[in-house]
Amino acid sequence: MNTLRKLSAASALAALVAFPVVGTLPALASSHQDAPLITLDHAANTTDVYAFVVVRNGVKFLDVALAVYPHEEPGVGPNKYNFDSNVLYQIFLADPTTGADRVAYQFQFSDTYKTQATILQSYTGVVAANGDAAQNFTQTYTVTKVAGGMSTVLGTGTVPPNNQGVATPKYNKGDNGLNVAKDGVSDPAALDDYTRNAIATLSNGYRSFAGQRDDAFYGDINSIFDLLALRSGASNRFDSQGGFNVHFLTLDIPLTDITGGDQQTLGVYATTSRRANTVLTDGVGSAGSTPTGNWVQVGRQGNPLFCEAFIAIKDKDLYNRTKPTSDATLFKTYADNPELGALINALVLKADIAPTTGRSDLAAIFIPDVIKIDLSTARARLPGGGATSAILPDDAGYSRLSIFGGDLLESPLAGHPFRLPGSALGADASKFYVPGGWPNGRRIGEDVVDIGVTAVISDLRSLPLTIRSADGIDNVNSNDMIFNKVFPYSATPHNGHNFVHNAQVAVSPLVNLATRGMIGTGDGALIGGFVVRGAASVQVLVRALGPSLTNFGVAGAVGDTTIEIYSGQTLLTSNDDWKTTQQAAIVATGLAPLNDKESAALITVPPGAYTMIVRGKNGATGIGLMETYLVGQ
């Protein structure tokens, strides 16, 4: 850790040694199946932990969240996925150096049936409001703060229904249960009714939410575990979690209620626990299971990747039964001497490039295994549906690659292991910076596979730093749902009546379009359209070519073009001279126009019909070419 503080880790961005990675990589994933025993206990199986700073009404909060129950199939029946009332779910604030607990936030659930004299376990009709008569099975929960040996009940909340479809129409577009789930929003008032009304206002400024949500982790785990045969190509992306839900609980913690406020770095992790004993009976008088005894920890999650990609099989279950205070003794060797680095050298790089011993940089992230977050920064930048989304663009400066995508936050307070001097970044030498996301906290929507692999194959231990980028290594660069920019931040759960698993490899959502014609004035503009099918938003590149057509023997080509994209009567985007906006992103597609006077735009759009209008600038006329390409999802 001390080495890293001297290093200015990710000053990489200034002294970058580019080394694009191609080929296959060993398995990296979220904690969906991280250890043998916990895979048998879905309701207690932690998938992801999040921690990031937000600001609401001028007040800073630490937002922490835990997702459990991996790979929830949307819908199902007659029973549905739920939190387990026999599991104690806890999110901890901890010492970032030792891993010692400072505060625990406990979520405990209770179950209620309106009637059990029916096969309709979940819904007896259309649910108009959370917990109403039609939501037959309803869960409530209590949030308790435990600190300094004292327990304080902060309040209670109600779990909204899962997104079944027809029974839960308000989750879905047009409040129609036959439609796909709603997109994310930036206004709390625009949240669907179930989500908005499930946000519980607790004491002392806290807020909580617990319910089903889209799985925010994305990556091609199927190919990684299929003999490392990763897919390639924009039309062959496979998100293993695409179309699946999780159960998600989150808490807005006012920094004024944390000892030390925002002048510190904290650790965040989560656990799940069950009672020590379970008594089972059978026969006519069977009463079901009866849990008794003390709580025993069965699951743990801090940073993504550590248990599954670093810890050997013989110690994985031990990790889930221990606390972060034991990590330096039990598991530090796995960070210092990562087998993963050796596998990458052997299978991918074919040389001893990724350092495999003395990895103090990786130990700074994973030991103790708590997410280390600098509370002194401004709020985190948040994702929506991508930088070019027509529905909800990412915040300016947000990168799914965090620091490796140039996403940094000014840090006025020392203490985080990846705090960087501005002089190393070509910024104000009197200031310091931390990553905008993991490994400084973790935001919903970050590409932890690409971030983690980049860290493993790079060397952050001495200057000049050597960064070898793993951007896009698993060919999945985005989630299949648009995130919310307001609490609870995660995306709407998929509709059990209308969803697609791995929408990127379903029926092609867009057939590339190209049409050439005469561009006149007024109503004589060149007009075309395209349709996006399926359930997922896609990124498309639209181009309007003119001057460069003369290179291909086209006579009378228009000398300058403009382009507009409409959804119905709504203008989504326009462009005049493609280099004026999005130049780097357009070049990166490999489809940039050949002439500066030609037009192009990258835009992310949901399923639907769209119109393109190409005009000659300042009334110019002539032959033009209109094109649309699917470039990403």
XYZ file of C-alpha atoms in Angstrom, residues 80-620:
541
model
C -41.381 -16.643 -7.166
C -37.933 -15.480 -6.115
C -37.847 -13.674 -2.772
C -35.547 -12.524 -0.022
C -35.253 -15.236 2.638
C -36.774 -14.366 6.012
C -34.306 -16.850 7.556
C -31.260 -14.981 6.222
C -29.639 -11.981 7.921
C -28.412 -9.573 5.217
C -25.756 -7.118 6.420
C -23.794 -4.267 4.836
C -20.770 -3.089 6.802
C -18.751 0.103 7.011
C -15.229 -0.961 7.969
C -11.688 0.234 8.553
C -10.131 0.258 5.069
C -6.714 -0.811 6.376
C -7.589 -3.564 8.862
C -11.078 -4.532 7.724
C -12.450 -4.129 11.261
C -16.178 -3.427 11.436
C -17.316 0.044 12.416
C -21.022 -0.026 11.576
C -23.364 -2.798 10.452
C -26.680 -2.209 8.663
C -28.938 -5.236 9.006
C -31.884 -6.091 6.758
C -34.318 -8.704 8.110
C -37.447 -9.802 6.239
C -40.883 -11.035 7.270
C -43.408 -12.945 5.114
C -47.182 -12.501 4.931
C -49.886 -14.195 2.839
C -53.307 -12.718 2.267
C -54.525 -16.290 1.753
C -52.901 -19.708 1.404
C -56.085 -21.383 0.206
C -55.048 -20.883 -3.427
C -52.380 -21.953 -5.884
C -51.772 -18.270 -6.709
C -48.817 -17.787 -4.377
C -47.734 -14.403 -5.653
C -50.600 -12.538 -7.328
C -54.350 -13.033 -7.254
C -54.940 -10.154 -9.652
C -53.342 -7.053 -11.115
C -51.233 -5.303 -8.461
C -52.290 -1.654 -8.317
C -50.073 -0.733 -5.354
C -47.352 -2.393 -3.301
C -48.804 -4.778 -0.739
C -52.399 -4.469 -1.921
C -54.946 -7.290 -1.916
C -53.726 -8.613 -5.279
C -50.135 -9.047 -4.013
C -50.911 -12.226 -2.131
C -47.386 -12.893 -0.856
C -45.839 -9.728 0.597
C -42.537 -9.173 2.355
C -41.699 -6.356 4.736
C -38.309 -5.633 6.261
C -36.622 -3.844 9.135
C -33.350 -1.912 8.851
C -31.221 -1.833 11.991
C -27.999 0.091 12.564
C -25.479 -1.625 14.865
C -22.537 0.473 16.097
C -20.523 0.499 19.315
C -22.546 -2.377 20.739
C -25.791 -0.421 20.313
C -28.649 -1.389 17.984
C -30.951 1.261 16.554
C -33.940 0.451 14.382
C -33.913 2.951 11.513
C -37.280 1.950 10.076
C -39.205 -0.486 7.935
C -40.106 -0.954 4.297
C -42.252 -3.049 1.963
C -40.853 -5.146 -0.879
C -42.633 -4.365 -4.176
C -43.840 -7.206 -6.401
C -41.493 -8.881 -8.844
C -42.061 -7.946 -12.472
C -44.349 -10.760 -13.563
C -45.862 -8.902 -16.520
C -49.634 -8.671 -16.813
C -49.957 -8.819 -13.007
C -47.450 -5.956 -12.595
C -48.080 -3.593 -15.532
C -46.608 -0.437 -14.006
C -43.026 -1.724 -14.325
C -43.395 -1.833 -18.085
C -43.553 0.647 -20.933
C -46.938 2.300 -21.277
C -47.957 0.667 -17.964
C -48.744 -2.353 -20.122
C -47.770 -5.771 -18.816
C -47.259 -7.081 -22.335
C -44.469 -4.566 -23.029
C -40.797 -4.681 -22.060
C -39.594 -3.092 -18.826
C -39.254 0.694 -18.584
C -35.959 2.492 -19.176
C -34.018 4.283 -16.473
C -34.820 7.894 -15.542
C -33.129 10.953 -14.056
C -36.168 12.306 -12.184
C -37.463 10.467 -9.077
C -41.021 11.355 -10.078
C -40.549 9.422 -13.340
C -39.780 6.099 -11.636
C -42.401 3.418 -12.079
C -45.043 3.424 -9.333
C -43.882 0.201 -7.681
C -40.258 1.331 -7.370
C -41.026 4.915 -6.369
C -43.462 3.867 -3.649
C -41.116 1.174 -2.314
C -38.446 3.732 -1.375
C -38.689 3.872 2.415
C -37.901 7.055 4.345
C -36.147 5.999 7.539
C -35.009 7.976 10.574
C -32.029 10.363 10.614
C -32.177 11.027 6.856
C -31.713 7.418 5.694
C -33.598 5.889 2.771
C -33.821 2.242 1.772
C -35.088 0.030 -1.016
C -35.360 -3.747 -1.254
C -36.802 -5.559 -4.235
C -36.202 -7.221 -7.572
C -34.045 -5.403 -10.141
C -32.189 -6.070 -13.380
C -28.794 -7.725 -12.866
C -26.357 -4.831 -13.348
C -23.350 -7.068 -13.961
C -22.509 -7.825 -17.589
C -19.953 -10.058 -19.270
C -19.602 -13.158 -21.445
C -19.127 -15.660 -18.647
C -20.459 -18.531 -20.778
C -17.583 -18.212 -23.254
C -14.979 -17.630 -20.555
C -15.896 -20.943 -18.953
C -16.278 -22.699 -22.323
C -12.563 -23.390 -22.691
C -11.875 -19.630 -22.913
C -13.320 -19.412 -26.447
C -14.394 -15.764 -26.405
C -16.612 -14.300 -29.083
C -15.739 -11.301 -31.252
C -17.596 -8.869 -33.472
C -20.320 -6.346 -32.775
C -23.061 -8.720 -33.903
C -21.829 -11.580 -31.710
C -21.933 -10.139 -28.205
C -23.242 -12.424 -25.453
C -24.104 -10.997 -22.036
C -24.422 -14.000 -19.739
C -26.556 -12.004 -17.306
C -28.636 -10.402 -20.054
C -32.346 -10.740 -19.348
C -31.845 -11.964 -15.758
C -32.852 -10.272 -12.520
C -31.487 -10.260 -8.959
C -32.833 -9.264 -5.568
C -31.340 -5.961 -4.547
C -31.209 -4.014 -1.298
C -29.729 -0.558 -0.956
C -29.334 2.184 1.607
C -28.750 5.934 1.368
C -26.492 6.771 4.334
C -26.212 10.481 5.229
C -22.530 11.235 5.764
C -23.532 13.357 8.750
C -24.501 10.099 10.518
C -21.088 8.514 9.932
C -18.438 9.229 12.553
C -15.843 11.378 10.801
C -18.259 12.495 8.083
C -16.746 12.860 4.636
C -13.211 13.449 5.875
C -12.109 9.856 5.542
C -11.771 6.748 3.422
C -14.045 3.872 4.430
C -14.279 0.188 3.594
C -17.583 -1.410 2.534
C -18.492 -5.090 2.352
C -21.522 -7.331 2.906
C -22.370 -10.713 4.412
C -25.263 -13.147 4.593
C -25.871 -15.378 7.624
C -28.145 -18.243 8.664
C -29.061 -19.698 12.039
C -26.723 -22.416 13.300
C -29.375 -25.133 13.421
C -32.311 -26.124 11.253
C -34.805 -28.730 12.458
C -36.822 -30.635 9.821
C -39.852 -32.838 10.384
C -41.877 -35.031 8.043
C -45.157 -36.842 7.927
C -48.695 -35.608 8.493
C -47.687 -33.359 11.378
C -44.759 -31.768 9.567
C -44.339 -28.106 10.486
C -41.652 -27.221 7.997
C -38.167 -26.080 8.976
C -37.387 -24.370 12.259
C -34.092 -22.375 12.392
C -32.525 -21.904 15.826
C -29.241 -20.832 17.370
C -26.786 -18.038 16.644
C -26.326 -16.422 13.265
C -23.536 -18.086 11.255
C -21.971 -16.300 8.260
C -22.379 -18.227 5.004
C -21.574 -15.600 2.360
C -19.298 -12.577 1.942
C -18.642 -10.036 -0.802
C -16.348 -7.018 -1.030
C -14.556 -6.159 -4.246
C -15.655 -7.932 -7.411
C -13.456 -10.774 -8.676
C -11.377 -11.604 -5.585
C -12.926 -14.856 -4.364
C -13.638 -16.279 -7.798
C -10.563 -15.180 -9.758
C -7.797 -15.121 -7.140
C -8.564 -17.495 -4.246
C -7.883 -21.197 -4.815
C -10.737 -23.716 -4.574
C -9.462 -25.058 -1.249
C -9.991 -21.655 0.395
C -13.115 -20.323 -1.339
C -15.604 -21.601 1.236
C -13.274 -20.448 4.020
C -13.365 -16.941 2.553
C -17.169 -16.898 2.821
C -17.002 -17.918 6.499
C -14.402 -15.366 7.608
C -14.213 -11.603 8.139
C -11.952 -9.093 6.340
C -9.761 -8.829 9.456
C -8.403 -12.283 8.557
C -7.622 -11.469 4.920
C -4.041 -10.308 5.469
C -3.208 -13.635 7.116
C -5.320 -16.054 5.087
C -5.596 -14.630 1.576
C -2.957 -11.950 0.942
C -0.723 -14.438 -0.857
C -3.376 -14.783 -3.571
C -3.177 -11.059 -4.337
C 0.604 -10.880 -4.029
C 1.190 -13.887 -6.286
C -1.831 -14.142 -8.578
C -2.221 -17.433 -10.408
C -4.407 -15.482 -12.802
C -1.409 -13.469 -13.993
C 0.526 -16.651 -14.687
C -2.395 -18.114 -16.650
C -2.695 -14.976 -18.748
C 1.029 -15.052 -19.487
C 0.836 -18.675 -20.577
C -2.448 -18.664 -22.481
C -2.688 -15.187 -23.927
C 0.481 -13.124 -23.848
C 2.768 -16.116 -24.499
C 5.458 -14.413 -22.448
C 6.203 -13.363 -18.877
C 4.584 -9.943 -19.153
C 1.954 -9.736 -16.389
C 3.833 -9.581 -13.056
C 3.089 -12.662 -10.953
C 4.933 -11.984 -7.695
C 5.103 -9.130 -5.245
C 1.859 -7.576 -6.526
C 1.507 -4.876 -3.885
C -0.746 -2.986 -6.290
C -3.320 -5.811 -6.331
C -2.987 -6.291 -2.582
C -3.890 -2.609 -2.156
C -7.196 -3.311 -3.887
C -8.108 -6.652 -2.353
C -6.487 -6.804 1.106
C -8.491 -6.467 3.223
C -11.308 -7.323 0.820
C -13.423 -4.262 1.402
C -14.374 -1.715 -1.236
C -12.277 1.318 -0.326
C -14.105 4.593 -0.961
C -12.896 8.178 -0.527
C -15.797 10.147 0.949
C -14.123 13.539 0.481
C -14.787 13.721 -3.269
C -17.649 15.267 -5.190
C -20.503 12.954 -6.167
C -19.809 10.012 -8.452
C -20.568 10.316 -12.143
C -23.399 7.957 -13.001
C -24.309 5.825 -16.024
C -27.557 5.888 -17.950
C -27.764 4.033 -21.234
C -24.389 5.021 -22.704
C -22.700 8.254 -23.770
C -24.802 8.488 -26.943
C -28.100 7.233 -25.529
C -31.121 9.066 -26.906
C -33.069 8.073 -23.774
C -30.680 8.827 -20.891
C -27.002 9.591 -21.644
C -24.296 8.831 -19.102
C -23.071 11.729 -16.979
C -20.367 13.748 -18.708
C -16.981 12.208 -17.925
C -18.383 8.847 -16.839
C -16.431 5.812 -18.039
C -17.350 2.164 -17.499
C -13.548 1.623 -17.249
C -13.238 4.044 -14.319
C -9.660 5.329 -14.076
C -8.588 3.371 -17.163
C -11.118 5.391 -19.130
C -9.953 8.731 -17.711
C -12.742 8.957 -15.114
C -11.180 10.692 -12.083
C -12.387 12.652 -9.037
C -10.490 15.334 -7.154
C -9.530 14.090 -3.691
C -8.802 16.780 -1.089
C -8.088 14.218 1.636
C -5.231 11.724 1.965
C -5.972 8.112 2.812
C -7.068 6.208 -0.280
C -4.446 3.746 -1.627
C -5.002 4.983 -5.189
C -4.858 8.725 -4.489
C -2.892 10.326 -7.334
C -0.926 13.586 -7.530
C -2.177 15.964 -10.179
C 1.372 16.402 -11.468
C 1.298 12.802 -12.668
C -1.888 13.466 -14.625
C -0.945 16.750 -16.245
C -3.421 18.452 -13.915
C -3.129 20.955 -11.067
C -0.002 19.892 -9.186
C -1.455 21.167 -5.919
C -4.359 18.703 -6.077
C -4.816 14.960 -5.843
C -7.203 12.583 -7.578
C -8.771 9.146 -7.096
C -10.465 6.843 -9.613
C -14.015 7.887 -10.466
C -15.168 4.334 -9.677
C -13.714 0.966 -8.764
C -11.196 0.585 -7.138
C -12.460 3.767 -5.441
C -15.895 2.527 -4.437
C -17.907 0.770 -7.111
C -20.743 2.204 -9.189
C -23.578 0.297 -10.737
C -22.756 -0.193 -14.421
C -18.977 -0.429 -14.264
C -17.234 -2.987 -16.474
C -15.418 -4.788 -13.677
C -14.198 -7.566 -15.989
C -12.282 -5.116 -18.192
C -11.082 -3.045 -15.210
C -9.916 -6.112 -13.312
C -8.066 -7.723 -16.216
C -6.387 -4.414 -17.036
C -5.119 -4.176 -13.446
C -3.797 -7.751 -13.465
C -1.832 -7.493 -16.707
C -0.526 -3.987 -15.945
C 2.236 -3.018 -13.547
C 1.374 -0.149 -11.210
C 4.297 -0.592 -8.837
C 6.845 1.843 -10.241
C 7.081 4.835 -12.534
C 6.638 5.033 -15.437
C 3.525 2.967 -15.002
C 2.841 0.265 -17.558
C -0.821 -0.042 -18.494
C -1.937 -2.829 -20.801
C -5.551 -2.262 -21.702
C -8.110 -5.069 -21.617
C -10.888 -2.840 -22.896
C -13.513 -5.023 -24.563
C -11.738 -8.288 -23.811
C -14.991 -10.257 -23.359
C -16.747 -8.402 -26.201
C -19.453 -7.088 -23.816
C -19.213 -3.373 -23.080
C -22.638 -2.429 -21.762
C -25.612 -3.592 -19.772
C -28.807 -4.666 -21.512
C -30.942 -2.173 -19.540
C -30.696 1.583 -18.989
C -29.765 2.458 -15.400
C -31.542 4.984 -13.222
C -29.671 8.107 -12.179
C -31.800 8.359 -9.051
C -32.251 6.089 -6.054
C -32.279 3.058 -6.147
C -30.050 3.541 -9.267
C -30.299 -0.041 -10.548
C -32.428 -0.714 -13.624
C -36.046 -1.856 -13.770
C -36.447 -5.647 -13.445
C -37.118 -7.535 -16.660
C -40.718 -8.375 -17.477
C -41.470 -12.081 -17.092
C -43.984 -11.849 -19.940
C -41.717 -10.018 -22.402
C -37.941 -10.274 -22.152
C -34.983 -11.596 -24.117
C -31.928 -13.347 -22.729
C -28.720 -12.124 -24.340
C -30.577 -9.814 -26.690
C -27.361 -9.068 -28.566
C -27.363 -12.546 -30.131
C -31.095 -12.834 -30.628
C -32.676 -11.954 -33.987
C -30.495 -9.194 -35.471
C -31.924 -5.929 -34.079
C -30.913 -3.875 -37.108
C -30.136 -4.647 -40.710
C -27.486 -2.235 -42.000
C -29.047 0.233 -44.429
C -27.586 2.158 -47.353
C -29.530 4.116 -49.950
C -28.340 6.575 -52.600
C -30.496 9.265 -54.117
C -30.926 12.846 -55.231
C -30.858 15.488 -52.513
C -33.026 18.432 -53.421
C -34.335 21.417 -51.507
C -37.373 21.634 -49.231
C -39.454 18.460 -49.479
C -36.889 17.110 -51.907
C -34.554 16.084 -49.051
C -33.312 12.488 -49.042
C -35.440 10.607 -46.479
C -34.958 7.075 -45.143
C -35.650 5.044 -42.046
C -34.581 2.080 -39.956
C -36.198 -0.182 -37.363
C -34.599 -1.592 -34.207
C -36.107 -4.910 -33.135
C -35.862 -6.927 -29.918
C -35.871 -5.752 -26.305
C -32.489 -4.015 -25.939
C -31.202 -0.588 -26.900
C -28.507 -0.543 -29.570
C -25.862 1.905 -30.726
C -25.972 2.875 -34.381
C -23.852 5.071 -36.613
C -25.680 7.148 -39.218
C -23.776 8.782 -42.097
C -24.639 11.208 -44.879
C -21.985 11.086 -47.628
C -21.590 13.458 -50.539
C -18.183 14.858 -51.540
C -16.358 11.527 -51.084
C -18.659 9.852 -53.617
C -16.665 11.467 -56.389
C -13.785 9.166 -55.374
C -15.954 6.284 -56.572
C -16.929 7.796 -59.890
C -20.265 9.302 -58.849
C -20.985 12.411 -60.897
C -22.955 15.315 -59.448
C -22.372 14.448 -55.795
C -23.647 16.980 -53.252
C -20.793 19.094 -51.868
C -21.847 19.288 -48.180
C -24.393 17.359 -46.103
C -26.371 17.574 -42.882
C -28.287 14.756 -41.200
C -31.151 14.552 -38.690
C -32.541 11.515 -36.826
C -36.151 11.508 -35.652
C -38.337 9.271 -33.511
C -41.786 10.200 -34.684
C -41.825 14.017 -34.604
C -39.040 14.218 -32.002
C -35.564 15.214 -33.179
C -33.062 12.934 -31.409
C -29.804 14.213 -32.870
C -28.341 16.067 -35.836
C -24.950 16.774 -37.322
C -23.228 19.105 -39.773
C -19.590 18.137 -40.469
C -18.835 14.917 -38.573
C -15.632 16.116 -36.903
C -17.460 18.844 -34.969
C -18.888 16.339 -32.443
C -18.038 12.753 -31.401
C -14.955 12.688 -33.628
C -12.948 10.211 -31.527
C -15.906 7.884 -31.015
C -16.786 7.886 -34.705
C -13.188 7.208 -35.722
C -13.111 4.295 -33.255
C -15.948 2.587 -35.167
C -13.790 2.358 -38.280
C -16.646 3.926 -40.250
C -15.705 7.601 -40.224
C -16.615 9.562 -43.393
C -13.759 10.322 -45.776
C -14.582 14.025 -46.152
C -14.824 16.606 -43.360
C -17.963 18.139 -44.913
C -19.892 14.904 -44.600
C -22.147 14.199 -41.620
C -22.290 11.396 -39.080
C -23.646 10.726 -35.608
C -23.455 7.926 -33.039
C -26.664 7.373 -31.125
C -28.017 4.727 -28.754
C -31.705 4.032 -29.320
C -34.278 1.592 -27.898
C -36.413 -0.680 -30.091
C -38.609 1.329 -32.444
C -38.813 3.044 -35.823
C -36.584 5.982 -36.784
C -36.417 8.459 -39.659
C -33.266 9.918 -41.228
C -33.343 13.168 -43.216
C -30.320 14.229 -45.285
C -30.087 17.723 -46.723
C -27.493 19.686 -48.635
C -25.993 22.436 -46.496
C -27.122 25.944 -47.438
C -29.477 24.539 -50.068
C -26.849 22.485 -51.908
